[in-house]
Short mmCIF file of C-alpha atoms and ligand atoms in Angstrom, two decimals:
data_model
loop_
_atom_site.label_atom_id
_atom_site.label_comp_id
_atom_site.label_asym_id
_atom_site.label_seq_id
_atom_site.Cartn_x
_atom_site.Cartn_y
_atom_site.Cartn_z
CA UNK A 1 0.00 0.00 0.00
CA UNK A 2 1.28 3.50 -0.76
CA UNK A 3 1.04 6.37 1.72
CA UNK A 4 -2.38 7.56 0.50
CA UNK A 5 -3.73 4.04 0.80
CA UNK A 6 -2.32 3.68 4.32
CA UNK A 7 -3.92 6.96 5.44
CA UNK A 8 -7.22 5.96 3.76
CA UNK A 9 -7.14 2.64 5.64
CA UNK A 10 -6.61 4.53 8.90
CA UNK A 11 -9.45 6.95 8.11
CA UNK A 12 -11.81 4.06 7.34
CA UNK A 13 -10.80 2.42 10.64
CA UNK A 14 -11.62 5.59 12.59
CA UNK A 15 -14.81 6.34 10.62
CA UNK A 16 -16.16 2.95 11.60
CA UNK A 17 -15.08 3.32 15.26
CA UNK A 18 -16.38 6.89 15.85
CA UNK A 19 -20.08 5.94 16.22
CA UNK A 20 -19.16 2.78 18.18
CA UNK A 21 -16.98 4.76 20.59
CA UNK A 22 -19.71 7.35 21.18
CA UNK A 23 -21.95 4.72 22.79
CA UNK A 24 -19.17 2.79 24.57
CA UNK A 25 -18.77 2.78 28.38
CA UNK A 26 -15.05 3.42 27.72
CA UNK A 27 -15.74 7.00 26.58
CA UNK A 28 -18.41 7.61 29.28
CA UNK A 29 -20.47 10.11 27.27
CA UNK A 30 -23.33 10.12 29.80
CA UNK A 31 -20.86 11.09 32.54
CA UNK A 32 -19.44 13.85 30.32
CA UNK A 33 -22.95 15.20 29.60
CA UNK A 34 -23.65 15.13 33.35
CA UNK A 35 -20.65 17.43 33.85
CA UNK A 36 -17.68 15.09 34.49
CA UNK A 37 -14.35 15.83 32.81
CA UNK A 38 -12.59 13.34 30.54
CA UNK A 39 -9.21 14.89 31.37
CA UNK A 40 -6.67 13.13 33.54
CA UNK A 41 -5.98 14.41 37.05
CA UNK A 42 -2.37 15.14 36.13
CA UNK A 43 -3.44 17.27 33.14
CA UNK A 44 -5.56 19.50 35.34
CA UNK A 45 -2.75 19.73 37.89
CA UNK A 46 0.16 20.48 35.56
CA UNK A 47 -1.31 22.63 32.77
CA UNK A 48 -2.70 26.00 33.76
CA UNK A 49 -4.65 27.64 30.92
CA UNK A 50 -3.82 31.04 32.44
CA UNK A 51 -5.03 33.91 30.25
CA UNK A 52 -5.28 31.77 27.10
CA UNK A 53 -8.50 32.17 25.10
CA UNK A 54 -8.20 30.22 21.86
CA UNK A 55 -7.57 26.49 21.80
CA UNK A 56 -7.30 23.85 19.09
CA UNK A 57 -7.36 20.11 19.73
CA UNK A 58 -5.61 18.21 16.93
CA UNK A 59 -6.88 14.66 16.22
CA UNK A 60 -9.81 15.28 18.56
CA UNK A 61 -11.72 12.07 17.70
CA UNK A 62 -15.25 12.25 19.23
CA UNK A 63 -14.33 15.42 21.08
CA UNK A 64 -14.52 14.35 24.71
CA UNK A 65 -11.27 16.09 25.69
CA UNK A 66 -12.07 19.09 23.44
CA UNK A 67 -15.36 19.55 25.31
CA UNK A 68 -13.66 19.13 28.69
CA UNK A 69 -11.12 21.87 27.91
CA UNK A 70 -13.78 24.15 26.37
CA UNK A 71 -15.75 23.96 29.60
CA UNK A 72 -12.79 25.64 31.32
CA UNK A 73 -13.53 28.82 29.40
CA UNK A 74 -11.62 28.34 26.14
CA UNK A 75 -12.91 29.08 22.63
CA UNK A 76 -12.33 25.61 21.28
CA UNK A 77 -11.80 24.05 17.88
CA UNK A 78 -11.54 20.29 17.32
CA UNK A 79 -9.84 18.93 14.20
CA UNK A 80 -9.82 15.38 12.88
CA UNK A 81 -9.76 13.67 9.47
CA UNK A 82 -12.59 11.28 10.42
CA UNK A 83 -15.88 12.92 9.42
CA UNK A 84 -17.85 10.16 11.16
CA UNK A 85 -15.98 10.88 14.43
CA UNK A 86 -16.64 14.61 14.09
CA UNK A 87 -20.37 13.99 13.57
CA UNK A 88 -20.35 12.25 16.96
CA UNK A 89 -18.28 15.07 18.47
CA UNK A 90 -20.79 17.66 17.23
CA UNK A 91 -23.70 15.69 18.62
CA UNK A 92 -22.02 15.19 22.01
CA UNK A 93 -21.00 18.87 22.15
CA UNK A 94 -24.62 19.90 21.48
CA UNK A 95 -25.85 17.56 24.21
CA UNK A 96 -23.31 19.15 26.57
CA UNK A 97 -24.64 22.57 25.54
CA UNK A 98 -21.20 23.80 24.45
CA UNK A 99 -20.27 25.57 21.24
CA UNK A 100 -17.18 24.23 19.48
CA UNK A 101 -15.91 24.58 15.91
CA UNK A 102 -15.45 21.08 14.47
CA UNK A 103 -13.20 20.90 11.40
CA UNK A 104 -12.53 17.93 9.11
CA UNK A 105 -8.95 17.96 7.86
CA UNK A 106 -5.86 15.88 7.54
CA UNK A 107 -3.44 16.92 10.29
CA UNK A 108 -0.79 18.05 7.85
CA UNK A 109 -3.25 20.42 6.13
CA UNK A 110 -4.48 21.95 9.41
CA UNK A 111 -2.80 25.40 9.07
CA UNK A 112 -4.36 25.99 5.64
CA UNK A 113 -7.76 24.51 6.57
CA UNK A 114 -8.08 26.36 9.88
CA UNK A 115 -6.54 29.62 8.58
CA UNK A 116 -6.18 30.83 12.19
CA UNK A 117 -3.65 30.72 15.03
CA UNK A 118 -4.23 29.77 18.67
CA UNK A 119 -3.04 30.37 22.23
CA UNK A 120 -3.01 26.61 22.94
CA UNK A 121 -2.48 23.60 20.69
CA UNK A 122 -3.44 20.43 22.54
CA UNK A 123 -3.01 16.90 21.22
CA UNK A 124 -2.08 13.33 22.03
CA UNK A 125 -3.42 10.26 23.85
CA UNK A 126 -2.96 8.05 20.84
CA UNK A 127 -2.45 10.73 18.18
CA UNK A 128 1.22 10.78 17.14
CA UNK A 129 1.36 7.06 16.32
CA UNK A 130 -0.98 7.70 13.33
CA UNK A 131 1.48 10.15 11.74
CA UNK A 132 4.36 9.19 9.47
CA UNK A 133 6.36 12.43 9.71
CA UNK A 134 6.95 13.79 13.20
CA UNK A 135 9.04 16.76 12.00
CA UNK A 136 6.25 17.88 9.66
CA UNK A 137 3.79 17.48 12.57
CA UNK A 138 5.93 19.80 14.73
CA UNK A 139 5.98 22.44 11.99
CA UNK A 140 2.17 22.21 11.76
CA UNK A 141 1.95 22.85 15.52
CA UNK A 142 4.37 25.79 15.30
CA UNK A 143 2.37 27.35 12.45
CA UNK A 144 -0.87 27.05 14.45
CA UNK A 145 0.47 28.83 17.53
CA UNK A 146 0.31 32.54 18.30
CA UNK A 147 3.56 34.10 19.44
CA UNK A 148 3.73 33.17 23.16
CA UNK A 149 1.26 30.33 22.57
CA UNK A 150 1.79 26.89 24.05
CA UNK A 151 1.78 23.30 22.82
CA UNK A 152 0.45 20.88 25.44
CA UNK A 153 1.15 17.30 24.35
CA UNK A 154 0.00 14.30 26.40
CA UNK A 155 0.89 10.90 24.96
CA UNK A 156 1.27 7.24 25.65
CA UNK A 157 5.00 6.70 26.12
CA UNK A 158 6.83 5.30 23.07
CA UNK A 159 8.22 2.62 25.40
CA UNK A 160 4.71 1.21 25.78
CA UNK A 161 4.30 0.69 22.00
CA UNK A 162 7.28 -1.70 21.88
CA UNK A 163 5.67 -4.15 24.29
CA UNK A 164 3.47 -6.96 22.98
CA UNK A 165 -0.16 -6.68 24.08
CA UNK A 166 -0.33 -9.85 26.16
CA UNK A 167 2.70 -10.44 28.41
CA UNK A 168 4.32 -7.08 27.79
CA UNK A 169 7.56 -8.65 26.70
CA UNK A 170 9.61 -6.54 24.25
CA UNK A 171 8.12 -7.17 20.79
CA UNK A 172 8.95 -4.19 18.56
CA UNK A 173 11.99 -1.96 17.98
CA UNK A 174 12.06 1.15 20.12
CA UNK A 175 13.97 3.03 17.44
CA UNK A 176 12.19 4.45 14.44
CA UNK A 177 12.69 2.75 11.09
CA UNK A 178 10.39 5.08 9.14
CA UNK A 179 8.34 2.06 8.08
CA UNK A 180 4.80 1.74 9.41
CA UNK A 181 3.58 -1.08 11.55
CA UNK A 182 0.80 -2.37 9.31
CA UNK A 183 -1.57 -4.31 11.50
CA UNK A 184 -4.44 -6.51 10.46
CA UNK A 185 -6.17 -5.97 13.78
CA UNK A 186 -8.85 -8.08 15.34
CA UNK A 187 -12.33 -6.62 14.95
CA UNK A 188 -13.43 -3.93 17.42
CA UNK A 189 -11.02 -1.55 19.17
CA UNK A 190 -9.50 -0.70 22.54
CA UNK A 191 -12.86 0.83 23.51
CA UNK A 192 -15.22 -1.76 22.00
CA UNK A 193 -13.28 -5.06 21.77
CA UNK A 194 -16.52 -7.00 21.26
CA UNK A 195 -17.76 -4.94 18.26
CA UNK A 196 -18.13 -6.35 14.76
CA UNK A 197 -16.16 -4.22 12.30
CA UNK A 198 -15.09 -4.53 8.66
CA UNK A 199 -12.25 -1.96 8.42
CA UNK A 200 -9.55 -3.72 10.41
CA UNK A 201 -6.23 -2.67 8.81
CA UNK A 202 -4.17 0.15 10.31
CA UNK A 203 -0.78 1.73 9.71
CA UNK A 204 1.01 3.25 12.68
CA UNK A 205 4.45 4.71 13.21
CA UNK A 206 6.81 4.62 16.19
CA UNK A 207 8.34 7.94 17.25
CA UNK A 208 10.89 7.86 20.05
CA UNK A 209 10.85 10.45 22.82
CA UNK A 210 14.06 11.89 21.33
CA UNK A 211 12.40 12.17 17.87
CA UNK A 212 9.41 14.00 19.35
CA UNK A 213 11.41 16.40 21.52
CA UNK A 214 13.91 17.12 18.72
CA UNK A 215 11.11 17.73 16.20
CA UNK A 216 9.45 20.25 18.54
CA UNK A 217 12.73 22.05 19.20
CA UNK A 218 13.58 21.91 15.48
CA UNK A 219 10.32 23.69 14.65
CA UNK A 220 11.46 26.63 16.78
CA UNK A 221 9.48 25.94 19.97
CA UNK A 222 11.04 26.21 23.43
CA UNK A 223 10.51 23.16 25.61
CA UNK A 224 9.35 24.20 29.08
CA UNK A 225 9.00 20.81 30.70
CA UNK A 226 8.72 17.10 29.98
CA UNK A 227 7.07 14.74 32.48
CA UNK A 228 6.93 10.93 32.51
CA UNK A 229 4.32 8.89 34.38
CA UNK A 230 4.38 5.27 35.62
CA UNK A 231 0.67 4.85 34.82
CA UNK A 232 -1.64 4.96 31.83
CA UNK A 233 -5.26 5.75 31.05
CA UNK A 234 -6.49 2.39 29.83
CA UNK A 235 -5.60 -1.26 30.13
CA UNK A 236 -3.05 -1.45 27.29
CA UNK A 237 -2.12 -4.97 28.47
CA UNK A 238 -3.73 -7.57 30.78
CA UNK A 239 -0.53 -7.20 32.86
CA UNK A 240 -1.68 -3.76 34.03
CA UNK A 241 -3.79 -3.36 37.18
CA UNK A 242 -6.16 -0.59 38.24
CA UNK A 243 -4.57 1.79 40.73
CA UNK A 244 -5.87 1.87 44.31
CA UNK A 245 -8.07 4.90 43.51
CA UNK A 246 -9.34 3.18 40.33
CA UNK A 247 -8.46 6.15 38.10
CA UNK A 248 -5.43 4.84 36.13
CA UNK A 249 -3.66 1.58 35.24
CA UNK A 250 -0.24 0.64 36.64
CA UNK A 251 2.24 -2.24 36.51
CA UNK A 252 1.79 -4.70 39.40
CA UNK A 253 4.13 -4.13 42.39
CA UNK A 254 6.29 -7.17 41.52
CA UNK A 255 7.24 -5.70 38.11
CA UNK A 256 9.84 -2.93 37.60
CA UNK A 257 8.20 0.36 36.74
CA UNK A 258 8.35 1.88 33.25
CA UNK A 259 7.17 5.25 31.93
CA UNK A 260 3.73 4.62 30.40
CA UNK A 261 2.65 8.17 29.56
CA UNK A 262 4.45 11.48 29.11
CA UNK A 263 3.47 15.12 28.78
CA UNK A 264 5.29 18.11 27.41
CA UNK A 265 4.76 21.85 27.30
CA UNK A 266 6.53 24.03 24.72
CA UNK A 267 6.10 27.69 23.85
CA UNK A 268 6.40 29.62 20.61
CA UNK A 269 8.78 32.58 21.09
C1 SAM B 301 -7.00 7.89 19.66
S1 SAM B 301 -7.72 9.22 18.81
C2 SAM B 301 -7.07 10.65 19.57
C3 SAM B 301 -7.14 10.61 20.99
C4 SAM B 301 -8.32 11.20 21.69
N1 SAM B 301 -7.82 11.69 22.93
C5 SAM B 301 -9.41 10.20 21.99
O1 SAM B 301 -9.15 9.03 22.30
O2 SAM B 301 -10.54 10.59 21.98
C6 SAM B 301 -6.82 9.34 17.28
C7 SAM B 301 -7.52 10.27 16.28
O3 SAM B 301 -6.57 10.64 15.27
C8 SAM B 301 -7.28 10.83 14.07
N2 SAM B 301 -6.31 10.82 12.98
C9 SAM B 301 -5.48 9.81 12.62
N3 SAM B 301 -4.70 10.19 11.59
C10 SAM B 301 -5.04 11.48 11.29
C11 SAM B 301 -4.60 12.42 10.32
N4 SAM B 301 -3.64 12.10 9.45
N5 SAM B 301 -5.16 13.64 10.30
C12 SAM B 301 -6.14 13.97 11.18
N6 SAM B 301 -6.63 13.13 12.12
C13 SAM B 301 -6.07 11.88 12.17
C14 SAM B 301 -8.28 9.69 14.06
O4 SAM B 301 -9.36 9.94 13.19
C15 SAM B 301 -8.69 9.62 15.53
O5 SAM B 301 -9.89 10.30 15.75
#
């Protein structure tokens, strides 16, 4: 498959999952409508929106995090290439009574499609692995930011992608080859493993922490901080256990700890 075919396969995968995810317990839409946030505790603790007004969420999927940030007083835009996911996002946003601009676009075309710059660019939680060119991604982010604006990136740690799903033994290279991992996945998804689906091929790319940080710096942004966390949002492997407070997943006490998520803040001079 060439690059266009790989991206089309990914879009088909997400178009089929968007409506399924919107009714899944995993995404907790009823809780969101009732006023709960979908953001992680650490996000709320470490990222202060300050005097920022405008906000864009890249690869927003069905918009749960976009809505959660918008509720904190930001004028929000959500961008994704999956029109079926954005239809769900729009519907959920309306049910939450919040106004958000939803824009269908490939990530790499975002500056031209949005034709606007922002105080905050937010992205992650399973976003970067769908992109083949991390340096081009960083330039997109830089173009979307106002001077003094901030990138807030929250991602699953690249270490966690190298571990096989079941035992979490090392399965894939940590270092980037440039080639995609083309998976012929089982039906369903992380949120709806039991669902029947027909688009089951995906292409994903590994980007090391060094690649990501260097791409951001290379696009002219100043890195303010980089945090690593020994927990993750969902059960990426059966090896992981719910934390004592039930809010995140961790490795069991008998296993050495690894970074499972990271977050980064960078500013545009
Ligand atoms: C796991 S979701 C993003 C995480 C989000 N926090 C969530 O789970 O709701 C990944 C999103 O990236 C989008 N995506 C993948 N490749 C893209 C591309 N090239 N351009 C724009 N969106 C893309 C998919 O449509 C999907 O909605």
